[in-house]
XYZ file of C-alpha atoms in Angstrom:
448
model
C -30.298 -11.302 -12.988
C -28.729 -13.585 -15.639
C -27.533 -17.259 -14.644
C -26.179 -20.148 -16.509
C -25.648 -23.705 -14.937
C -22.543 -25.071 -14.017
C -21.006 -26.815 -17.223
C -18.408 -29.481 -16.912
C -15.104 -29.569 -18.637
C -16.795 -31.689 -21.796
C -19.512 -29.239 -21.883
C -17.069 -26.450 -22.375
C -14.993 -28.530 -25.530
C -17.172 -28.933 -27.104
C -17.936 -24.786 -28.132
C -14.116 -22.802 -29.357
C -15.621 -19.492 -26.849
C -18.157 -19.739 -24.115
C -18.512 -16.175 -22.299
C -20.768 -15.976 -19.236
C -22.301 -13.643 -17.155
C -23.750 -13.496 -13.056
C -25.180 -10.872 -11.290
C -27.820 -9.982 -8.818
C -28.888 -9.423 -5.109
C -27.583 -12.234 -3.143
C -28.163 -13.435 0.654
C -27.374 -16.329 2.478
C -28.833 -17.908 6.297
C -29.195 -15.681 8.424
C -27.335 -15.345 11.380
C -29.564 -15.671 14.414
C -27.395 -14.909 17.607
C -27.307 -12.081 16.075
C -30.581 -10.919 16.837
C -30.122 -12.870 20.094
C -27.591 -11.088 22.054
C -30.252 -8.661 22.585
C -32.699 -10.821 24.977
C -29.117 -12.197 27.157
C -27.882 -8.604 27.420
C -30.968 -6.233 27.750
C -30.222 -4.956 31.762
C -32.422 -6.687 33.626
C -32.393 -10.804 33.197
C -28.777 -10.411 33.879
C -25.824 -8.961 35.874
C -22.255 -9.240 36.517
C -19.505 -7.561 38.664
C -16.966 -6.545 37.732
C -13.160 -7.808 39.369
C -10.363 -5.056 39.434
C -8.982 -2.793 41.376
C -5.733 -4.038 44.147
C -5.549 -7.198 44.496
C -5.943 -6.439 48.421
C -9.815 -6.650 46.893
C -11.955 -8.920 48.297
C -13.426 -9.931 44.679
C -9.629 -10.905 44.511
C -10.125 -13.101 46.554
C -12.798 -15.255 44.546
C -12.232 -18.771 43.261
C -14.010 -22.101 42.013
C -17.000 -22.797 43.887
C -18.785 -25.891 42.962
C -22.014 -24.687 45.384
C -24.230 -22.807 42.707
C -25.539 -20.708 45.348
C -21.843 -19.483 46.719
C -21.344 -16.026 45.390
C -25.531 -15.199 45.379
C -26.373 -11.844 46.869
C -28.139 -12.514 50.601
C -30.322 -10.224 49.696
C -32.349 -9.900 46.352
C -34.491 -6.467 46.187
C -35.528 -6.429 43.293
C -33.196 -2.392 42.865
C -31.864 -1.669 38.509
C -28.189 -3.492 39.021
C -25.242 -1.166 39.798
C -24.118 -1.456 35.946
C -25.466 -3.481 32.996
C -24.896 -4.012 29.726
C -27.108 -4.151 26.583
C -27.029 -5.553 23.779
C -29.660 -3.319 20.396
C -30.559 -3.520 17.209
C -31.128 -0.888 14.839
C -34.866 -0.833 14.153
C -33.900 -0.423 10.084
C -31.201 -3.597 10.984
C -31.948 -5.508 7.545
C -30.466 -9.004 7.328
C -27.035 -8.714 5.181
C -27.257 -8.889 1.714
C -24.634 -8.627 -1.332
C -24.810 -7.591 -5.394
C -22.065 -9.515 -7.057
C -20.790 -9.475 -10.627
C -19.219 -12.184 -12.365
C -18.405 -12.562 -16.165
C -15.741 -15.212 -17.391
C -14.713 -16.790 -20.452
C -13.835 -20.506 -20.988
C -11.159 -20.857 -24.585
C -11.136 -24.025 -26.704
C -7.140 -23.404 -27.832
C -4.606 -25.419 -29.904
C -3.362 -29.485 -28.706
C -6.423 -29.960 -26.176
C -6.036 -27.514 -23.572
C -8.699 -24.864 -22.066
C -7.849 -22.161 -20.739
C -10.525 -20.081 -18.465
C -10.650 -16.483 -16.965
C -13.116 -14.894 -14.812
C -13.781 -12.254 -12.445
C -15.727 -11.267 -9.339
C -17.213 -8.951 -7.420
C -19.753 -8.538 -4.551
C -20.569 -5.533 -2.617
C -22.361 -5.094 0.480
C -25.750 -3.681 0.631
C -26.546 -4.408 3.592
C -23.770 -5.118 5.762
C -22.527 -5.043 9.620
C -21.016 -3.135 11.560
C -21.918 -1.778 15.413
C -21.354 1.636 17.143
C -21.565 1.614 21.090
C -24.665 4.299 21.603
C -23.370 5.079 25.377
C -19.826 5.920 24.276
C -19.496 9.705 23.931
C -17.301 11.369 21.758
C -13.452 11.233 23.265
C -12.196 14.557 25.129
C -9.212 14.372 23.978
C -6.369 13.606 21.434
C -2.133 13.145 21.856
C -0.260 15.314 19.857
C 3.128 15.352 18.399
C 2.940 13.022 15.179
C 0.743 10.587 16.297
C -2.338 12.263 17.142
C -5.059 9.913 18.014
C -8.456 11.412 19.279
C -8.977 9.456 23.247
C -10.807 9.271 26.149
C -8.791 10.625 29.782
C -10.889 8.095 31.247
C -13.843 5.666 31.885
C -16.487 7.882 33.327
C -15.324 10.507 30.001
C -16.359 7.820 28.042
C -19.503 7.012 28.657
C -23.132 8.716 28.435
C -24.800 6.566 32.065
C -22.765 5.838 34.197
C -24.629 2.509 35.228
C -24.155 1.490 31.514
C -20.942 -0.347 31.199
C -21.896 -0.020 27.054
C -24.821 0.161 24.890
C -23.806 -1.876 22.104
C -25.973 -0.971 18.563
C -26.358 -3.743 15.566
C -26.793 -1.401 12.441
C -25.811 -1.502 9.009
C -23.087 -0.295 5.762
C -23.756 -0.448 2.522
C -19.111 0.524 2.116
C -17.610 -3.561 2.538
C -16.328 -5.304 -1.199
C -15.143 -8.000 -2.736
C -13.157 -8.788 -5.235
C -11.257 -11.806 -7.338
C -9.290 -13.086 -10.568
C -9.129 -16.706 -11.650
C -7.468 -17.811 -14.692
C -6.497 -21.814 -15.130
C -5.403 -23.945 -17.942
C -6.697 -27.575 -18.750
C -5.966 -30.423 -20.516
C -8.697 -32.735 -19.957
C -7.799 -36.656 -19.620
C -6.823 -38.076 -22.810
C -4.084 -40.250 -23.580
C -3.597 -40.685 -19.748
C -2.937 -37.590 -19.566
C -4.465 -34.968 -16.963
C -2.910 -31.450 -16.542
C -4.303 -28.360 -15.035
C -2.510 -24.786 -13.279
C -4.327 -21.865 -11.936
C -4.179 -18.307 -10.644
C -6.099 -16.830 -8.076
C -6.359 -13.788 -6.408
C -8.804 -12.331 -4.256
C -9.267 -8.927 -1.403
C -12.018 -8.663 0.629
C -12.834 -5.236 2.828
C -15.381 -5.164 5.484
C -16.118 -2.633 8.822
C -15.824 -5.749 10.512
C -15.499 -9.517 10.973
C -18.509 -9.858 12.984
C -18.504 -12.367 15.579
C -21.606 -14.219 18.290
C -21.388 -12.029 20.515
C -22.123 -8.273 19.859
C -19.224 -6.375 22.647
C -17.065 -8.068 21.572
C -17.206 -7.567 17.375
C -17.363 -4.004 18.577
C -14.371 -3.800 21.257
C -12.079 -6.127 19.148
C -12.821 -4.599 15.678
C -9.355 -3.047 15.826
C -9.429 1.057 14.234
C -6.656 4.208 14.850
C -9.649 6.930 15.679
C -13.258 6.370 17.272
C -14.448 2.517 17.619
C -17.620 3.897 15.756
C -16.799 4.547 13.262
C -13.647 2.735 12.512
C -13.890 3.598 8.517
C -13.087 -0.292 6.297
C -10.368 -2.501 6.945
C -9.219 -5.731 5.041
C -11.045 -8.429 6.512
C -9.428 -11.488 8.703
C -10.596 -14.222 5.087
C -9.601 -12.026 2.621
C -8.045 -14.943 0.358
C -4.753 -13.159 -0.927
C -2.779 -15.554 -3.443
C -3.513 -18.646 -4.474
C -1.439 -20.639 -7.438
C -2.077 -24.715 -7.995
C -0.759 -26.879 -10.426
C -2.392 -30.956 -10.752
C -0.853 -33.015 -12.375
C -1.591 -37.105 -12.807
C -0.977 -40.358 -15.242
C -2.602 -43.432 -15.665
C -0.595 -46.405 -17.067
C -2.350 -49.415 -17.726
C -1.507 -53.176 -17.623
C -3.740 -54.432 -20.531
C -6.619 -56.363 -18.305
C -4.779 -57.008 -15.252
C -4.386 -53.464 -13.870
C -3.460 -50.345 -13.767
C -0.807 -47.515 -12.234
C -2.114 -44.058 -11.596
C 0.410 -41.649 -10.124
C -0.820 -37.629 -9.258
C 1.184 -34.849 -8.162
C -1.400 -31.669 -7.028
C 1.649 -28.616 -6.109
C -0.004 -24.880 -4.512
C 0.843 -21.767 -2.774
C -1.710 -19.284 -0.601
C -1.319 -16.451 1.189
C -1.261 -18.151 4.586
C -3.219 -15.523 6.675
C -2.957 -11.935 7.948
C -3.033 -10.072 10.547
C -3.171 -6.209 12.152
C -0.409 -4.567 14.074
C -1.787 -3.328 17.425
C -1.029 -2.082 20.939
C -0.342 -3.967 23.366
C -2.983 -2.106 26.614
C -5.626 0.292 26.121
C -4.212 2.881 24.324
C -6.702 5.484 23.275
C -8.613 5.114 26.178
C -11.873 3.711 24.340
C -11.855 0.829 26.829
C -10.440 -2.164 24.230
C -7.313 -3.411 25.799
C -6.186 -4.830 21.895
C -8.074 -3.119 19.163
C -5.802 0.117 18.652
C -3.743 0.090 15.336
C -0.808 1.194 15.753
C 0.942 4.523 13.986
C 4.181 3.793 12.079
C 7.018 5.730 12.890
C 8.657 7.879 9.761
C 12.329 7.354 11.948
C 13.625 7.090 14.925
C 13.266 11.127 15.645
C 9.221 10.132 15.834
C 9.513 7.236 19.031
C 8.584 7.505 22.504
C 10.237 5.136 23.926
C 10.024 4.253 27.705
C 13.279 2.282 29.633
C 11.812 -1.050 31.130
C 14.166 -4.029 33.180
C 13.137 -7.537 32.670
C 14.983 -9.693 34.819
C 18.708 -8.445 34.882
C 18.097 -6.964 31.740
C 17.369 -3.436 31.247
C 16.536 -2.012 27.722
C 16.579 1.685 27.287
C 15.351 4.501 25.314
C 17.887 3.613 22.188
C 18.348 0.288 21.793
C 14.566 0.152 21.559
C 14.233 2.958 18.881
C 16.891 1.024 17.641
C 15.090 -2.547 17.738
C 12.216 -0.409 16.062
C 14.078 0.884 13.514
C 15.517 -2.456 12.302
C 12.114 -4.167 13.000
C 10.410 -2.228 10.271
C 12.651 -2.204 7.572
C 12.186 -5.903 7.620
C 8.608 -6.122 7.086
C 7.153 -5.723 4.098
C 4.722 -3.946 5.382
C 6.005 -2.170 7.580
C 8.160 -0.366 5.279
C 6.129 0.986 2.750
C 4.111 2.492 4.762
C 6.507 5.130 7.374
C 4.262 7.741 8.209
C 0.860 6.299 8.313
C -1.343 4.425 11.184
C -0.999 0.661 10.202
C -4.395 -0.369 8.303
C -6.577 -3.601 10.033
C -6.291 -6.587 8.927
C -3.507 -5.088 5.881
C -0.693 -7.393 7.434
C -0.477 -10.259 4.587
C 1.345 -12.991 5.944
C 4.187 -14.989 2.931
C 3.267 -17.925 0.555
C 3.665 -21.314 1.538
C 4.647 -24.144 -1.288
C 2.817 -27.300 -0.368
C 3.426 -30.925 -2.703
C 1.054 -33.767 -2.989
C 1.905 -36.892 -4.429
C -0.313 -40.202 -4.611
C 0.606 -43.413 -5.898
C -2.622 -45.353 -7.057
C -2.435 -49.365 -7.827
C -5.091 -51.272 -8.985
C -5.785 -54.926 -10.169
C -8.905 -55.862 -11.701
C -10.484 -59.184 -11.516
C -13.790 -60.118 -13.222
C -16.892 -61.076 -10.670
C -20.263 -61.692 -11.513
C -19.218 -60.878 -15.345
C -18.035 -57.726 -14.007
C -15.517 -56.466 -13.612
C -13.757 -55.148 -10.331
C -10.725 -54.114 -8.546
C -8.170 -54.037 -6.117
C -6.815 -50.892 -5.265
C -4.393 -49.683 -3.441
C -3.009 -46.085 -2.268
C -0.634 -44.316 -0.920
C -0.196 -40.464 -0.530
C 2.365 -38.887 0.870
C 1.546 -35.417 1.935
C 4.037 -32.286 1.517
C 6.465 -34.711 0.651
C 8.472 -30.845 -0.140
C 8.945 -31.906 3.020
C 10.249 -35.161 2.747
C 12.840 -33.546 -0.234
C 13.685 -30.696 2.683
C 13.395 -30.033 6.268
C 13.128 -26.110 5.445
C 10.091 -27.208 2.588
C 6.557 -26.821 2.967
C 7.058 -25.058 6.573
C 4.549 -22.383 7.451
C 4.622 -19.431 9.298
C 3.283 -17.743 12.175
C 3.398 -14.094 13.956
C 6.572 -13.696 16.522
C 4.225 -10.857 17.682
C 0.894 -8.381 15.946
C 0.941 -6.436 19.501
C 5.102 -4.669 19.237
C 4.617 -1.579 21.104
C 2.506 -1.788 24.538
C 1.970 1.134 25.870
C 2.421 2.620 28.944
C 1.056 6.067 29.550
C 1.391 10.436 27.877
C 4.788 11.893 28.793
C 4.863 15.761 29.930
C 3.506 16.599 26.267
C 0.909 14.584 26.004
C 2.762 12.075 23.543
C 2.337 8.601 24.000
C 5.011 6.483 25.437
C 5.262 3.199 25.333
C 7.786 0.382 25.336
C 8.999 -2.202 22.693
C 8.171 -6.527 23.289
C 10.437 -8.440 23.851
C 10.810 -12.939 23.479
C 12.510 -14.811 25.166
C 14.131 -11.666 27.043
C 15.256 -9.683 23.808
C 13.630 -7.584 21.795
C 11.462 -8.836 18.332
C 14.259 -8.483 15.347
C 11.845 -11.030 12.768
C 8.587 -10.819 11.770
C 7.532 -14.080 11.555
C 8.914 -17.299 12.674
C 8.498 -20.579 11.247
C 5.496 -22.496 12.592
C 4.913 -26.227 13.333
C 1.846 -28.015 13.371
C 1.446 -31.233 11.552
C 1.127 -29.083 7.949
C 4.034 -28.729 7.942
C 5.570 -32.172 8.696
C 4.728 -34.928 5.386
C 2.565 -38.051 6.571
C 2.579 -40.838 4.639
C -1.302 -42.564 4.295
C -1.430 -45.932 2.901
C -4.980 -46.531 1.634
C -6.844 -50.146 0.233
C -10.133 -50.127 -0.930
C -12.468 -52.662 -3.132
C -14.465 -51.158 -6.538
C -17.574 -52.653 -7.282
C -18.102 -51.801 -10.774
């Protein structure tokens, strides 16, 4: 392993050029909650009742009751539970480790500028993924352009009927991450400071593991067999980031100073997946089936439905879905394919912050002290125009609701409607605290 200690801007200025690299195997503090799942889900300590069936079922009358004994069984025989969950760990499981390499260069340029570039690459050595050991192989498949495998019933997908699921935590070595960065900096001289930079990164894995084994497996989005989901985009995949910072400080002899700073940033807002609403392939998950993106209207198979007094015909849904695909950059570029997990990246949002710092100097016990008054205008872009600095949200990530199969064994679905109208656009403006300008006023006394 080759290591290089962190270097400040002043250190970099001492040499015209500095090339460095690091590589090695890295690990962090283990997430012990992954192991604790098998303590709580062992088929013995806990049991559950599934509240499903018809609305006339007595189970539906069960509401909240503060009495902890209200729903306890009247007799306890010690017999095994009628059904139970298992959380297991592969005996060869190792906590995550990654191989990480990076190479970078800092170069002193003309007029005192410093240019930097860096490439970072990481690959899973002991990554994490899950299988359901009680899940059978699919016993059927759809026909037509979307011919993915499926299970025809809940009993058909269980090896042992009493075991609701048996999720096993295992290792994989196919996940990876890379990042490319570049920046240009003018260290603080002559009361000026400037820096601008760009970064682009991609992260892919088999699952973004959570704290619950079953949820991590069941909610992992795929287009085939959940026990072999393949590699997809992590929901921590960073995308693009660009930024710029500019600062100027004006000194008034020994009386005080004024500093004006501007920070501008543009970032990819996040990513998501397009999935069916409902358990499309019968694997037991209701929001984990990635959609198939049709080549044209001939590959669509809609069901007519009515909401209130409005009926959405098959032809209306075909036309609306075709238009929705055309206006969506990801869908339009991937017709005839299954959507990839996490591959729908939101557009970049650009915001700027402005800071004004006024300092007044004074001497106290022969030392220079200062009183500082600071005004920060966060997201000043939105102050300039109500349409600037505003982020986005997905209109929906479940554009299709799975219904059943038709007479030809093709999947049948409905197009999502919002407010009684079929969906027309991928994004809508978000409405949170970061989308509006804010003004902060601060006071500070500095003891020097």
